[in-house]
Short mmCIF file of C-alpha atoms in Angstrom, two decimals:
data_model
loop_
_atom_site.label_atom_id
_atom_site.label_comp_id
_atom_site.label_asym_id
_atom_site.label_seq_id
_atom_site.Cartn_x
_atom_site.Cartn_y
_atom_site.Cartn_z
CA UNK A 1323 -12.71 25.05 -45.34
CA UNK A 1324 -11.78 28.62 -46.65
CA UNK A 1325 -14.42 30.16 -48.69
CA UNK A 1326 -14.01 31.82 -52.20
CA UNK A 1327 -11.46 34.56 -51.80
CA UNK A 1328 -11.19 37.68 -54.05
CA UNK A 1329 -8.35 40.37 -53.86
CA UNK A 1330 -8.09 43.16 -53.88
CA UNK A 1331 -11.36 44.11 -52.02
CA UNK A 1332 -11.07 47.55 -53.41
CA UNK A 1333 -9.19 48.76 -56.39
CA UNK A 1334 -8.83 52.31 -57.66
CA UNK A 1335 -7.49 52.98 -61.14
CA UNK A 1336 -7.18 56.01 -63.46
CA UNK A 1337 -8.83 55.97 -66.74
CA UNK A 1338 -6.53 54.19 -69.27
CA UNK A 1339 -4.87 51.81 -66.67
CA UNK A 1340 -5.23 48.19 -66.28
CA UNK A 1341 -7.21 46.37 -63.64
CA UNK A 1342 -6.52 42.74 -62.56
CA UNK A 1343 -9.09 41.08 -60.29
CA UNK A 1344 -8.15 37.90 -58.66
CA UNK A 1345 -10.24 34.90 -57.48
CA UNK A 1346 -9.29 31.79 -55.66
CA UNK A 1347 -12.18 29.22 -55.64
CA UNK A 1348 -12.99 27.06 -52.75
CA UNK A 1349 -10.95 24.08 -52.25
CA UNK A 1350 -11.99 21.21 -54.55
CA UNK A 1351 -14.09 23.50 -56.84
CA UNK A 1352 -13.07 23.53 -60.41
CA UNK A 1353 -15.68 26.02 -61.88
CA UNK A 1354 -15.44 29.79 -61.63
CA UNK A 1355 -17.88 32.32 -62.66
CA UNK A 1356 -17.42 36.11 -62.83
CA UNK A 1357 -20.31 38.70 -62.46
CA UNK A 1358 -20.54 42.43 -62.53
CA UNK A 1359 -22.87 44.39 -60.41
CA UNK A 1360 -23.53 47.93 -61.32
CA UNK A 1361 -24.66 50.43 -58.62
CA UNK A 1362 -28.33 49.81 -57.71
CA UNK A 1363 -28.52 46.70 -60.12
CA UNK A 1364 -28.48 43.07 -59.92
CA UNK A 1365 -25.56 40.92 -61.08
CA UNK A 1366 -24.95 40.21 -64.79
CA UNK A 1367 -23.02 37.11 -65.85
CA UNK A 1368 -19.68 37.69 -67.57
CA UNK A 1369 -17.77 34.53 -68.10
CA UNK A 1370 -17.63 30.82 -66.96
CA UNK A 1371 -14.38 29.11 -66.66
CA UNK A 1372 -13.03 25.76 -65.83
CA UNK A 1373 -9.30 25.06 -65.43
CA UNK A 1374 -7.55 26.19 -68.44
CA UNK A 1375 -10.65 26.57 -70.38
CA UNK A 1376 -13.20 29.36 -71.17
CA UNK A 1377 -16.55 27.64 -71.43
CA UNK A 1378 -18.92 30.68 -71.83
CA UNK A 1379 -17.82 34.18 -72.28
CA UNK A 1380 -21.11 35.39 -73.72
CA UNK A 1381 -21.57 38.16 -71.07
CA UNK A 1382 -18.11 39.63 -71.42
CA UNK A 1383 -17.58 42.82 -73.47
CA UNK A 1384 -15.67 41.91 -76.63
CA UNK A 1385 -12.87 44.48 -76.10
CA UNK A 1386 -10.67 45.34 -73.29
CA UNK A 1387 -11.93 42.41 -71.00
CA UNK A 1388 -10.34 38.95 -70.60
CA UNK A 1389 -10.41 36.14 -68.18
CA UNK A 1390 -8.32 33.06 -67.44
CA UNK A 1391 -8.16 30.27 -64.95
CA UNK A 1392 -4.85 28.58 -65.27
CA UNK A 1393 -3.98 25.09 -64.08
CA UNK A 1394 -2.19 26.45 -61.01
CA UNK A 1395 -3.28 29.70 -59.33
CA UNK A 1396 -6.23 31.96 -59.02
CA UNK A 1397 -8.63 33.06 -61.78
CA UNK A 1398 -7.88 36.34 -63.17
CA UNK A 1399 -10.23 38.96 -64.74
CA UNK A 1400 -8.44 41.64 -66.60
CA UNK A 1401 -9.63 44.92 -67.98
CA UNK A 1402 -7.43 46.96 -70.03
CA UNK A 1403 -7.65 50.71 -70.43
CA UNK A 1404 -10.30 51.06 -68.03
CA UNK A 1405 -13.07 53.69 -68.48
CA UNK A 1406 -15.37 55.18 -65.82
CA UNK A 1407 -18.23 52.98 -66.91
CA UNK A 1408 -16.12 49.98 -65.63
CA UNK A 1409 -16.64 51.12 -62.11
CA UNK A 1410 -18.59 48.23 -60.42
CA UNK A 1411 -18.46 45.57 -58.02
CA UNK A 1412 -17.12 42.33 -59.52
CA UNK A 1413 -17.98 39.12 -57.97
CA UNK A 1414 -16.43 35.65 -58.37
CA UNK A 1415 -18.18 32.56 -57.69
CA UNK A 1416 -17.16 28.89 -57.63
CA UNK A 1417 -18.99 25.65 -57.65
CA UNK A 1418 -18.00 21.81 -57.38
CA UNK A 1419 -17.99 19.69 -60.48
CA UNK A 1420 -21.08 20.38 -62.40
CA UNK A 1421 -23.91 17.98 -62.25
CA UNK A 1422 -27.55 17.72 -62.17
CA UNK A 1423 -27.94 18.05 -58.47
CA UNK A 1424 -24.91 20.17 -57.64
CA UNK A 1425 -25.64 23.79 -58.82
CA UNK A 1426 -24.85 25.96 -56.00
CA UNK A 1427 -22.37 28.84 -56.62
CA UNK A 1428 -20.52 30.02 -53.65
CA UNK A 1429 -19.64 33.75 -53.90
CA UNK A 1430 -16.58 35.62 -52.87
CA UNK A 1431 -16.67 39.07 -51.21
CA UNK A 1432 -16.33 40.90 -54.45
CA UNK A 1433 -14.01 43.51 -55.59
CA UNK A 1434 -15.02 47.09 -55.88
CA UNK A 1435 -13.30 48.82 -58.82
CA UNK A 1436 -13.47 52.64 -58.91
CA UNK A 1437 -12.07 54.35 -62.05
CA UNK A 1438 -11.23 58.05 -61.53
CA UNK B 1463 -34.65 34.44 -73.07
CA UNK B 1464 -35.19 34.03 -69.29
CA UNK B 1465 -36.02 36.93 -67.20
CA UNK B 1466 -36.38 37.49 -63.57
CA UNK B 1467 -38.48 40.33 -62.07
CA UNK B 1468 -38.57 41.60 -58.50
CA UNK B 1469 -41.31 44.24 -58.43
CA UNK B 1470 -40.48 45.49 -54.87
CA UNK B 1471 -37.46 47.79 -54.99
CA UNK B 1472 -37.62 48.43 -51.31
CA UNK B 1473 -39.40 47.07 -48.18
CA UNK B 1474 -39.25 47.77 -44.44
CA UNK B 1475 -40.96 45.92 -41.60
CA UNK B 1476 -40.72 45.88 -37.85
CA UNK B 1477 -38.41 43.45 -36.10
CA UNK B 1478 -40.17 40.03 -35.31
CA UNK B 1479 -42.73 40.61 -38.12
CA UNK B 1480 -43.15 38.28 -41.16
CA UNK B 1481 -42.29 39.72 -44.58
CA UNK B 1482 -42.67 38.28 -48.17
CA UNK B 1483 -40.56 39.20 -50.90
CA UNK B 1484 -41.96 38.56 -54.46
CA UNK B 1485 -40.21 37.25 -57.53
CA UNK B 1486 -41.57 36.18 -60.93
CA UNK B 1487 -39.73 34.75 -63.85
CA UNK B 1488 -40.24 33.90 -67.53
CA UNK B 1489 -39.01 30.75 -69.05
CA UNK B 1490 -40.22 28.06 -71.50
CA UNK B 1491 -38.07 25.37 -69.72
CA UNK B 1492 -39.77 22.66 -67.57
CA UNK B 1493 -36.75 21.85 -65.44
CA UNK B 1494 -34.73 24.60 -63.74
CA UNK B 1495 -33.52 25.93 -60.36
CA UNK B 1496 -34.39 29.05 -58.40
CA UNK B 1497 -32.39 30.78 -55.67
CA UNK B 1498 -32.81 33.64 -53.24
CA UNK B 1499 -29.45 35.14 -52.31
CA UNK B 1500 -28.90 37.77 -49.59
CA UNK B 1501 -26.31 40.66 -49.85
CA UNK B 1502 -25.76 42.50 -46.58
CA UNK B 1503 -23.94 45.80 -46.38
CA UNK B 1504 -20.67 43.87 -46.52
CA UNK B 1505 -21.55 43.03 -50.14
CA UNK B 1506 -20.93 39.28 -49.56
CA UNK B 1507 -23.49 37.42 -51.56
CA UNK B 1508 -24.96 34.55 -49.38
CA UNK B 1509 -27.21 31.81 -50.56
CA UNK B 1510 -30.39 31.69 -48.46
CA UNK B 1511 -32.44 28.97 -50.20
CA UNK B 1512 -32.80 27.19 -53.33
CA UNK B 1513 -35.57 25.25 -55.11
CA UNK B 1514 -35.70 22.67 -57.80
CA UNK B 1515 -38.55 23.17 -60.26
CA UNK B 1516 -39.41 19.43 -60.47
CA UNK B 1517 -40.11 19.40 -56.63
CA UNK B 1518 -43.50 20.28 -55.70
CA UNK B 1519 -42.68 20.79 -51.94
CA UNK B 1520 -41.65 24.27 -51.15
CA UNK B 1521 -38.22 24.55 -49.73
CA UNK B 1522 -37.61 25.66 -46.12
CA UNK B 1523 -34.43 26.80 -44.29
CA UNK B 1524 -35.21 27.64 -40.56
CA UNK B 1525 -37.02 31.04 -40.68
CA UNK B 1526 -36.94 31.33 -44.50
CA UNK B 1527 -39.28 29.55 -46.71
CA UNK B 1528 -40.43 29.91 -50.24
CA UNK B 1529 -43.90 29.80 -52.00
CA UNK B 1530 -43.20 28.23 -55.39
CA UNK B 1531 -45.91 28.33 -57.88
CA UNK B 1532 -44.67 26.87 -61.13
CA UNK B 1533 -47.75 27.44 -63.21
CA UNK B 1534 -47.70 31.01 -62.21
CA UNK B 1535 -43.96 31.34 -62.47
CA UNK B 1536 -43.75 32.81 -59.02
CA UNK B 1537 -41.23 32.31 -56.32
CA UNK B 1538 -41.77 34.33 -53.25
CA UNK B 1539 -39.55 34.25 -50.10
CA UNK B 1540 -41.10 34.46 -46.72
CA UNK B 1541 -39.02 35.44 -43.75
CA UNK B 1542 -40.62 34.72 -40.45
CA UNK B 1543 -39.72 36.36 -36.91
CA UNK B 1544 -37.57 38.88 -38.88
CA UNK B 1545 -34.38 40.01 -37.17
CA UNK B 1546 -32.07 43.06 -37.39
CA UNK B 1547 -29.58 40.96 -39.11
CA UNK B 1548 -31.93 40.21 -41.97
CA UNK B 1549 -31.43 43.82 -43.17
CA UNK B 1550 -29.84 43.29 -46.66
CA UNK B 1551 -30.45 43.32 -50.45
CA UNK B 1552 -32.30 40.16 -51.46
CA UNK B 1553 -31.77 38.80 -55.02
CA UNK B 1554 -33.84 36.18 -56.83
CA UNK B 1555 -31.92 34.15 -59.33
CA UNK B 1556 -32.80 31.55 -62.05
CA UNK B 1557 -30.58 28.82 -63.37
CA UNK B 1558 -31.28 26.67 -66.27
CA UNK B 1559 -29.68 23.25 -66.40
CA UNK B 1560 -27.20 22.31 -69.30
CA UNK B 1561 -26.69 26.09 -69.93
CA UNK B 1562 -23.32 26.30 -68.20
CA UNK B 1563 -25.25 26.86 -65.01
CA UNK B 1564 -25.11 30.63 -65.32
CA UNK B 1565 -27.35 32.48 -62.98
CA UNK B 1566 -29.80 35.15 -64.28
CA UNK B 1567 -30.58 37.67 -61.47
CA UNK B 1568 -33.46 39.86 -60.58
CA UNK B 1569 -32.70 43.63 -59.74
CA UNK B 1570 -33.18 42.99 -56.03
CA UNK B 1571 -35.35 44.14 -53.17
CA UNK B 1572 -33.83 46.16 -50.35
CA UNK B 1573 -35.26 44.99 -47.00
CA UNK B 1574 -34.94 46.96 -43.93
CA UNK B 1575 -35.89 45.58 -40.56
CA UNK B 1576 -36.65 48.28 -37.96
CA UNK B 1577 -36.01 47.71 -34.30
#
């Protein structure tokens, strides 16, 4: 059973370009979370999605950032017009159907975005 | 709002020693979940151990165990017989049920195991 997959692992963009980060959840998982980790800091929640729905985007900047999780295919985190402050590691996590007992989030290896 | 505090930015111990990483949290909730995650140099985030707040018994996974003190809002991680492969960043995280299950993270403790 393959784990959570993220690609690319490393992404370099110039200021003003667009960054697209992809996340394929574990098989059977329909919940996806995106987190951002700035250097020397812990993770910060960005957005929580289920298939075709954004459930909670309270941690996502209002401008330039968007996320989707289509019926088919991976979840995409999109950052438009990147700035140097967007440089960070972006982690995706997936979990099985939410329930009282099942609450583990399985993390992908992350995408390290560098904005030059 | 919930917060998670890890007061030890960095620790180092000799191989085979026991080490304890501290974590405190602040919440008004009665039911919640606590986690320890390990992030080695590969940057992969790996679940080490979890604890449900309603359980009084401390969770244990092989060499890893927790000391959960609910009244004190403390959740420390003990690593016994430490190994070189335990070298990593360790993050404590809090989750409140029915809150879309988002994790709230501490800033992490860098653990170095010396040969």
